[in-house]
PDB file of C-alpha atoms in Angstrom:
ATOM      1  CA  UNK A1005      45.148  77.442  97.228  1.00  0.00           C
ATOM      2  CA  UNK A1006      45.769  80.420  99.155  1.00  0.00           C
ATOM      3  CA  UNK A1007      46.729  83.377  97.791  1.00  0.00           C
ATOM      4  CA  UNK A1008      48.463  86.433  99.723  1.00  0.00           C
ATOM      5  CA  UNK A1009      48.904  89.813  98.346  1.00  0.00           C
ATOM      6  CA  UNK A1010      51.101  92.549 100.058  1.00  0.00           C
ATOM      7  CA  UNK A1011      50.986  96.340  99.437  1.00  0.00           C
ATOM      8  CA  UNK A1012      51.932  98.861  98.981  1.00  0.00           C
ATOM      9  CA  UNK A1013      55.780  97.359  97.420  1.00  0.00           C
ATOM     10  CA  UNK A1014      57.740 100.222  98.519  1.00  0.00           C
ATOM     11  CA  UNK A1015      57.595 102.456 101.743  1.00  0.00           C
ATOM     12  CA  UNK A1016      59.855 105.535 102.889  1.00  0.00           C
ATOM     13  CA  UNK A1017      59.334 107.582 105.546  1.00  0.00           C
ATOM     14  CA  UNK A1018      61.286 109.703 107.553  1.00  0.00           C
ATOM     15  CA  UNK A1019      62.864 108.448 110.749  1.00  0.00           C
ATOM     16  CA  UNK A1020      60.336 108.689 113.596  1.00  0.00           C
ATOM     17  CA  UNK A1021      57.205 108.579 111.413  1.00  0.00           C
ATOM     18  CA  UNK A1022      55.159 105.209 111.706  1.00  0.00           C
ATOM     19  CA  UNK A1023      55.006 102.819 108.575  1.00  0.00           C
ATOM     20  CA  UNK A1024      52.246 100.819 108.069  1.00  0.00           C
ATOM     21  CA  UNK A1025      52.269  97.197 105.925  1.00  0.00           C
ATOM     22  CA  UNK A1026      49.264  95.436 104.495  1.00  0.00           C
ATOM     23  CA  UNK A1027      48.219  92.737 103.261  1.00  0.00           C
ATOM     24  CA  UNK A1028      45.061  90.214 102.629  1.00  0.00           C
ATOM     25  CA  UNK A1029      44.640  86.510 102.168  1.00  0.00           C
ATOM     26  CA  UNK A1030      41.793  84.674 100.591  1.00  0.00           C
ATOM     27  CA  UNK A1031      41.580  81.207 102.057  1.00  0.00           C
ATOM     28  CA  UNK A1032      39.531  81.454 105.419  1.00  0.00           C
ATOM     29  CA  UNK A1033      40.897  78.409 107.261  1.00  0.00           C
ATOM     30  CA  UNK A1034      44.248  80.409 107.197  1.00  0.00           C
ATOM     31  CA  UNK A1035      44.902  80.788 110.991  1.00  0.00           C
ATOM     32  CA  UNK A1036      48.327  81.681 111.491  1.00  0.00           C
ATOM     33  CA  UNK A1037      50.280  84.631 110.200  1.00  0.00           C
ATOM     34  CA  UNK A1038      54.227  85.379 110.477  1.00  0.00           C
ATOM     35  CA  UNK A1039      55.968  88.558 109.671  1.00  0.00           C
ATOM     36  CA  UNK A1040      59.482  88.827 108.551  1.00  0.00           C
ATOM     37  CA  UNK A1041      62.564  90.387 107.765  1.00  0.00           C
ATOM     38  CA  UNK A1042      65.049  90.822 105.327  1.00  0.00           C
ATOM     39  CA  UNK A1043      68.426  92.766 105.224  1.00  0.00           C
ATOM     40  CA  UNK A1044      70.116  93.049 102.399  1.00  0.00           C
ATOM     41  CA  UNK A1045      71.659  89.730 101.245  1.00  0.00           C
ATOM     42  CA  UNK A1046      70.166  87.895 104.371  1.00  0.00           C
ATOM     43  CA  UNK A1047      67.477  85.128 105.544  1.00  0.00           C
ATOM     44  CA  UNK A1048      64.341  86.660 106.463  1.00  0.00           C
ATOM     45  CA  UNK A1049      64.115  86.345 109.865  1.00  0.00           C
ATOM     46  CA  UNK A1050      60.939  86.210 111.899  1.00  0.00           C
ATOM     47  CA  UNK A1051      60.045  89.878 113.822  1.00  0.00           C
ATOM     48  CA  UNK A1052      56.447  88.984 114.836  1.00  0.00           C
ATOM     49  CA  UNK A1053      53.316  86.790 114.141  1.00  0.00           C
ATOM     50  CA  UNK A1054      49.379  86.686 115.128  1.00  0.00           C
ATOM     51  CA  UNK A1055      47.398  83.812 115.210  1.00  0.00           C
ATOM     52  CA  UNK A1056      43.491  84.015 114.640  1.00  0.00           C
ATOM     53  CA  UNK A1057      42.301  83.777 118.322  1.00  0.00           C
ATOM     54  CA  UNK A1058      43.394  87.231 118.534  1.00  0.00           C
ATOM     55  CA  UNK A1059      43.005  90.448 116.888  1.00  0.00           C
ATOM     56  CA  UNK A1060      46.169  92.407 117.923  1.00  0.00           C
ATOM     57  CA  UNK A1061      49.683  92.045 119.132  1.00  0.00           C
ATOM     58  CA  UNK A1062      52.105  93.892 120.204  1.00  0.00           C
ATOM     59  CA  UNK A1063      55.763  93.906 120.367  1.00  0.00           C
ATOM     60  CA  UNK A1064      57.603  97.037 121.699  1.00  0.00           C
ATOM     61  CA  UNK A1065      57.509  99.353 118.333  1.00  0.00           C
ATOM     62  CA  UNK A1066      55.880  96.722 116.367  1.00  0.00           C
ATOM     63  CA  UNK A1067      52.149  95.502 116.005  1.00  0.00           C
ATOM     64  CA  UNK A1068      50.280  93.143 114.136  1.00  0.00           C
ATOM     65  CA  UNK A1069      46.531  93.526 113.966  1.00  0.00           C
ATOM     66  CA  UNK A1070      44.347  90.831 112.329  1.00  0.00           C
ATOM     67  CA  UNK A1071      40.742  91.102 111.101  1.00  0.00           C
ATOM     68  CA  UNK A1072      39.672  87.672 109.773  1.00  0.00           C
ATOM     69  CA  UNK A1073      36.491  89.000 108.976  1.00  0.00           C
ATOM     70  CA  UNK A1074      37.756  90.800 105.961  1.00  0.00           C
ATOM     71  CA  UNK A1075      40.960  88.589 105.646  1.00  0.00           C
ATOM     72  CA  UNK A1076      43.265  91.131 105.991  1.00  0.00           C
ATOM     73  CA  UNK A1077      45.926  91.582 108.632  1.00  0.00           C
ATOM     74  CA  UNK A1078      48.747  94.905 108.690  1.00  0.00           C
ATOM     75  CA  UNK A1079      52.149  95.498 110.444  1.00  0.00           C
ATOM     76  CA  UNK A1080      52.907  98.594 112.092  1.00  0.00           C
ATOM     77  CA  UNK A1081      55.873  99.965 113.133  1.00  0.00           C
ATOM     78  CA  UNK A1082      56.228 103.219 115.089  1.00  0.00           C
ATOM     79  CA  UNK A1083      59.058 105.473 116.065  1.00  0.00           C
ATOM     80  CA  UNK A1084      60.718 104.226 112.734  1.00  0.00           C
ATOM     81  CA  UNK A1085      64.957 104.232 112.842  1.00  0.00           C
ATOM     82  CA  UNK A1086      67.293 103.990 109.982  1.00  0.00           C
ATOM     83  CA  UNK A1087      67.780 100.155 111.170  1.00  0.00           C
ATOM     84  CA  UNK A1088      64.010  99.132 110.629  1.00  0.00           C
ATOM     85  CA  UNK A1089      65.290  99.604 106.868  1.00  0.00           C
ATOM     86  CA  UNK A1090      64.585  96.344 105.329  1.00  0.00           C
ATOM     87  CA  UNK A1091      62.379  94.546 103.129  1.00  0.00           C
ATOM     88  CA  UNK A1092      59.026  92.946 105.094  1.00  0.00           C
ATOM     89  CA  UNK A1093      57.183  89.782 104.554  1.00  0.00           C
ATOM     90  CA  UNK A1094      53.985  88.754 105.526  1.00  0.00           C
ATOM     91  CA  UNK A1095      52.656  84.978 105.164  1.00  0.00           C
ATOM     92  CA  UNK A1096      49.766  83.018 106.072  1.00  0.00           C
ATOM     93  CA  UNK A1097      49.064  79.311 107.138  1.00  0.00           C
ATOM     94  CA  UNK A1098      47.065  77.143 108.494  1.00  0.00           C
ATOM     95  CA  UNK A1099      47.074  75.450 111.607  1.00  0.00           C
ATOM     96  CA  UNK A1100      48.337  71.516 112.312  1.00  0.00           C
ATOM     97  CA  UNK A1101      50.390  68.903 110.755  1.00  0.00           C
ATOM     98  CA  UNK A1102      52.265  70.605 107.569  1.00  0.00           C
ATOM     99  CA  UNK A1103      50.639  73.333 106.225  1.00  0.00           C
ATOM    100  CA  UNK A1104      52.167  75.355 103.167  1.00  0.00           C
ATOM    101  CA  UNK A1105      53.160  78.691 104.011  1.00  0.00           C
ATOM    102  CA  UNK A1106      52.028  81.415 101.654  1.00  0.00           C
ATOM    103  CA  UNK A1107      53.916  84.873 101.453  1.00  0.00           C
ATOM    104  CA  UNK A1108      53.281  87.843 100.116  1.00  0.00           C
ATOM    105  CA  UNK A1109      55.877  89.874  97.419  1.00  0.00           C
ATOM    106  CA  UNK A1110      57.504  91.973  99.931  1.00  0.00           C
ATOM    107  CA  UNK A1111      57.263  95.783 100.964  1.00  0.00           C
ATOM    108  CA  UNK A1112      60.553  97.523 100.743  1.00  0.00           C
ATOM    109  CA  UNK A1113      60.479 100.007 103.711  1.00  0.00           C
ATOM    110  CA  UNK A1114      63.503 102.608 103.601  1.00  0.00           C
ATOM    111  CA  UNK A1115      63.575 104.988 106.735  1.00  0.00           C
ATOM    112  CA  UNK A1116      65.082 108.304 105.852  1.00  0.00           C
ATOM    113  CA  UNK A1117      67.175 109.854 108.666  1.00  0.00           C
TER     114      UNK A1117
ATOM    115  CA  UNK B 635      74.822  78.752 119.164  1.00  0.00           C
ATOM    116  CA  UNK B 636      71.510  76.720 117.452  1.00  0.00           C
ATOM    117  CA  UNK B 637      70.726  77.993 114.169  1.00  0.00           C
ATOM    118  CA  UNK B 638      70.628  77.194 110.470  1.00  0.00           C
ATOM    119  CA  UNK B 639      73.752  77.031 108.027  1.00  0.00           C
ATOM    120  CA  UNK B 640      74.040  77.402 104.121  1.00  0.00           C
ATOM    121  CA  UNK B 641      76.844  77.092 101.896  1.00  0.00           C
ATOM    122  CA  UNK B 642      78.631  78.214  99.808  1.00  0.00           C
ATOM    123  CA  UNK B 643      77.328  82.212 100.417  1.00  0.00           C
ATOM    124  CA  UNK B 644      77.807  82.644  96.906  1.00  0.00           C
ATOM    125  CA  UNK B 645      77.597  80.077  94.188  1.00  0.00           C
ATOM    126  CA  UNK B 646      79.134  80.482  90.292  1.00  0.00           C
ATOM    127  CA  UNK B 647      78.379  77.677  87.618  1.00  0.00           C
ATOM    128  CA  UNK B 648      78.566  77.218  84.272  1.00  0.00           C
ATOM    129  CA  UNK B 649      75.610  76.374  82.233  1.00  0.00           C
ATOM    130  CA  UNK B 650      75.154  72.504  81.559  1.00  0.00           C
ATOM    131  CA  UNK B 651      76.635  71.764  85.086  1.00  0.00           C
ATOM    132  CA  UNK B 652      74.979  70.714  88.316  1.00  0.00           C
ATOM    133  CA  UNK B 653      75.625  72.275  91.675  1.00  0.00           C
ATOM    134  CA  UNK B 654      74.469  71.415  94.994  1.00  0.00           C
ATOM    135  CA  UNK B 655      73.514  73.501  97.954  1.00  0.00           C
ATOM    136  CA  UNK B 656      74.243  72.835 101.257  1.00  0.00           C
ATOM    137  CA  UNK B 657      72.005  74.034 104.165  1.00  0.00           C
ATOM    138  CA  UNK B 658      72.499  72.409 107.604  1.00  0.00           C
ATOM    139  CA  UNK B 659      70.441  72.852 111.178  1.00  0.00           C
ATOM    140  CA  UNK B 660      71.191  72.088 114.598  1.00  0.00           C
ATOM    141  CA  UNK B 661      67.878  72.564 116.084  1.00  0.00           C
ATOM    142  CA  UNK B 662      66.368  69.138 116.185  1.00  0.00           C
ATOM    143  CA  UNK B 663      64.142  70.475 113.790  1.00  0.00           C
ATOM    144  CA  UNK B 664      61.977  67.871 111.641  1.00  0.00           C
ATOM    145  CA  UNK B 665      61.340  69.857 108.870  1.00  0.00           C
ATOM    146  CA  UNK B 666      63.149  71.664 106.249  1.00  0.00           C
ATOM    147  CA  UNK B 667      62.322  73.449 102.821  1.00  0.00           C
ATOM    148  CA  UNK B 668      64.000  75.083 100.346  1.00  0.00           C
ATOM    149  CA  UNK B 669      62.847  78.315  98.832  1.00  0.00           C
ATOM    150  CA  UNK B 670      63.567  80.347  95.979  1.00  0.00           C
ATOM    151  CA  UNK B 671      63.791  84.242  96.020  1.00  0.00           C
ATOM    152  CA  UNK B 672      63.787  85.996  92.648  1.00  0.00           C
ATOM    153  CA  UNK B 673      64.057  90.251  92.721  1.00  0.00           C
ATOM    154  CA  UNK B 674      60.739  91.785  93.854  1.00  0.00           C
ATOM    155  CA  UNK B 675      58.968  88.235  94.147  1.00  0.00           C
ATOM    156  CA  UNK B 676      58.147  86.370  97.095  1.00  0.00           C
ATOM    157  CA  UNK B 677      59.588  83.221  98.581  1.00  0.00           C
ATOM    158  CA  UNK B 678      58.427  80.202  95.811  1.00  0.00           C
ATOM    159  CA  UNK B 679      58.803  76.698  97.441  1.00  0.00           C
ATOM    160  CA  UNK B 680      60.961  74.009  95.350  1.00  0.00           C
ATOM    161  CA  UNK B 681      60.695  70.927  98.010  1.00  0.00           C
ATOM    162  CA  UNK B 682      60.306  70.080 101.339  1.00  0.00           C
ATOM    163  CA  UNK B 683      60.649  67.297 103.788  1.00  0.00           C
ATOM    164  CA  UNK B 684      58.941  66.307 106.887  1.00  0.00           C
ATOM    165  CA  UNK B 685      60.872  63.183 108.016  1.00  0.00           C
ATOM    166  CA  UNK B 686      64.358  61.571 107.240  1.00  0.00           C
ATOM    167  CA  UNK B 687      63.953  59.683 104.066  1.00  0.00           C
ATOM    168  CA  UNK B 688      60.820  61.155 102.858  1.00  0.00           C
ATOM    169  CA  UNK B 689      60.335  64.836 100.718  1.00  0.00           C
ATOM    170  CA  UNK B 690      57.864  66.445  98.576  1.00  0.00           C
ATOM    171  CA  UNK B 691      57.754  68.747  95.862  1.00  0.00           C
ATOM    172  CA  UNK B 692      56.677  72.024  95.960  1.00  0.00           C
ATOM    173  CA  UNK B 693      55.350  74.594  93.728  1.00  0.00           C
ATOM    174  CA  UNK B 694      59.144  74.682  91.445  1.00  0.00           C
ATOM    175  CA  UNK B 695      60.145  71.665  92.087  1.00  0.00           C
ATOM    176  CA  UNK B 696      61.236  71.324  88.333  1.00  0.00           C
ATOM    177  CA  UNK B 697      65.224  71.350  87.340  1.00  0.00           C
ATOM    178  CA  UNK B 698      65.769  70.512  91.329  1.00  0.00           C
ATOM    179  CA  UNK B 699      66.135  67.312  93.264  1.00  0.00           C
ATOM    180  CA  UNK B 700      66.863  67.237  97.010  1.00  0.00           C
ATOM    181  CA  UNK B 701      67.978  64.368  99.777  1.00  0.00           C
ATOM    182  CA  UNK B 702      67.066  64.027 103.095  1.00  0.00           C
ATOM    183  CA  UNK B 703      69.253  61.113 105.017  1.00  0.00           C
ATOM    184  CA  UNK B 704      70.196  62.992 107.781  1.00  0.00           C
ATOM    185  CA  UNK B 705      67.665  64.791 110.216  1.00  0.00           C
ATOM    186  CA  UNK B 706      70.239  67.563 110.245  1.00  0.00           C
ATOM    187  CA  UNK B 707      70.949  67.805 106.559  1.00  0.00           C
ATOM    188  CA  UNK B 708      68.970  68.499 103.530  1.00  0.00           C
ATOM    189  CA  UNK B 709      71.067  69.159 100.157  1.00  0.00           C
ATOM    190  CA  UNK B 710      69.386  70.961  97.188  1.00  0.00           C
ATOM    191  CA  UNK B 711      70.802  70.102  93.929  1.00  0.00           C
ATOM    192  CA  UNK B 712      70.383  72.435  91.365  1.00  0.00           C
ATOM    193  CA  UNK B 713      70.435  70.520  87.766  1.00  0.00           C
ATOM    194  CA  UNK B 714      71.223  71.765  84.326  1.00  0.00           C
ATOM    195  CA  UNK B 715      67.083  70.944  83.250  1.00  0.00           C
ATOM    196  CA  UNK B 716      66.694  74.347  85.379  1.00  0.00           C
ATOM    197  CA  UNK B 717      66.120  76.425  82.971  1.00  0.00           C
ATOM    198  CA  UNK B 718      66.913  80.106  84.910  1.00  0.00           C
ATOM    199  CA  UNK B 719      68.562  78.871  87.490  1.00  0.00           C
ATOM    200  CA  UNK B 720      70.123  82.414  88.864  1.00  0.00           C
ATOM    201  CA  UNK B 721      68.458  83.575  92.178  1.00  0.00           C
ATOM    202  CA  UNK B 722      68.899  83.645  95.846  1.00  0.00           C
ATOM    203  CA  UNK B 723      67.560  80.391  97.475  1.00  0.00           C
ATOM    204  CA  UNK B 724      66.551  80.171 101.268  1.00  0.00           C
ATOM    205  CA  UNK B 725      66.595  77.031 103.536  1.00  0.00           C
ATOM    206  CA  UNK B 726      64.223  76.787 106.424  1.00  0.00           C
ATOM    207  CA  UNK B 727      63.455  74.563 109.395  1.00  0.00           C
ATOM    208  CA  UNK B 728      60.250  74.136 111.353  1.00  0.00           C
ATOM    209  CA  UNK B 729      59.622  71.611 114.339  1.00  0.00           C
ATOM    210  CA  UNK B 730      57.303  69.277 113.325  1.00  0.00           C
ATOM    211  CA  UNK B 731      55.018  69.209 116.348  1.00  0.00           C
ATOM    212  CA  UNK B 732      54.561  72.760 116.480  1.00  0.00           C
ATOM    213  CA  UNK B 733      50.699  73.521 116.215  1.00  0.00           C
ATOM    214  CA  UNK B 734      51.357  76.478 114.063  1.00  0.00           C
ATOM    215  CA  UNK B 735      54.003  76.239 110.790  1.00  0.00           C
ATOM    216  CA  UNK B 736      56.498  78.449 111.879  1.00  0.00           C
ATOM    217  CA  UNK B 737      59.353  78.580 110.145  1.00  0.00           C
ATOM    218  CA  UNK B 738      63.306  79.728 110.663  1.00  0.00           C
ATOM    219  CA  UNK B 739      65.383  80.563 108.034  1.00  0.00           C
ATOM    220  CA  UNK B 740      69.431  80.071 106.947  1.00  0.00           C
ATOM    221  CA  UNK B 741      71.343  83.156 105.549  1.00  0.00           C
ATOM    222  CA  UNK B 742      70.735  82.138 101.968  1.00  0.00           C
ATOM    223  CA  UNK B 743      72.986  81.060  98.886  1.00  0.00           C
ATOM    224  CA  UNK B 744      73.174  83.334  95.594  1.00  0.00           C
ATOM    225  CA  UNK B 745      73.477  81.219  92.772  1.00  0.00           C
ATOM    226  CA  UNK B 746      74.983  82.664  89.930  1.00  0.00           C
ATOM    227  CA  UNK B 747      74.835  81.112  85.763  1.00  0.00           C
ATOM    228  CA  UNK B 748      77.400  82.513  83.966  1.00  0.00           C
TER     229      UNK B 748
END
């Protein structure tokens, strides 16, 4: 089955710095892959997501890229706040009917004002 | 306002005792899981269903058993065979003819063993 790994665990950087997330997959027919997150005590909630016809999107501060070549795909997040505080998830699929959804362990990003 | 709804927020029980979760949606969703979040771990799938009347299990699915009568409703039951049952679980919905599995969550319930 697939199997999703997610580093580095924890992240802090001071407000305004970027913060970069990243993780790899190992099942190649994995197509689609969600980001999301997760305040304190809440549901994870979806913030972006690429799918493999692409290599990078873009969301205002946020940005997925995707290189299926290596099976590896990273979040960035620029102009960090004390808001983006949070704990991130990334996940991978695969495409049609249902498809188990794999996620990673989660990155704990704190954003130091 | 469409969305998905657990409850209780917080959940105490007594060892030996069964409790079930609650986790509604109003999204005409055809899918729904339930996950389970342990500290520093990712989200572990216990069961999911893809129809009204029909579920699977998923990776935990030990110590749980679920229902799924309702398209809108699907009630996890957490049974004393669970041996740790103490975490945070997560309900999700996904619409069944979506091309990619993308899934929206409920605020979560933390279930506490005392």
């Amino acid at each position: 089955g697939e199997n999703v790994e997610q580093h580095p665990s924890t992240l802090s950087v001071q407000e305004g710095d970027s913060a970069v997330i990243k993780c790899t997959y190992s099942d190649s027919a994995s197509n689609y892959f969600p980001w999301y997150k997760q305040e304190l005590g809440k549901g994870p909630q979806l913030i972006i997501d690429i799918r493999s016809n692409v290599g990078e999107k873009k969301d205002q501060r946020i940005a997925v890229t995707l290189n299926k070549t290596a099976k590896h795909f990273s979040l960035h997040i620029t102009e960090t706040q004390p808001e983006d505080s949070a704990v991130y998830f990334c996940a991978a699929s695969i495409k049609g009917g249902y498809q188990k959804v794999t996620f990673g362990t989660g990155t704990k990003l704190q954003v130091i004002p | 306002d469409g969305g998905i709804t657990q409850s209780p927020k917080y959940l105490f029980r007594k060892e030996g005792q069964n409790v079930t979760l609650s986790c509604e949606q109003n999204l005409n969703h055809d899918a729904m899981y339930w996950y389970r979040q342990d500290p520093g771990q990712g989200l572990r799938l216990i069961y999911y269903s893809q129809i009204v009347n029909d579920f699977q299990k998923g990776d935990i699915a030990e110590g749980y058993s679920v229902s799924r009568e309702k398209k809108e409703s699907f009630p996890l039951t957490v049974t004393s065979a669970q041996k740790n049952p103490t975490a945070f679980y997560l309900c999700a919905s996904s619409p069944r003819d979506s091309s990619y599995n993308e899934q929206f969550f409920g605020p979560g319930t933390r279930l506490t063993v005392l």
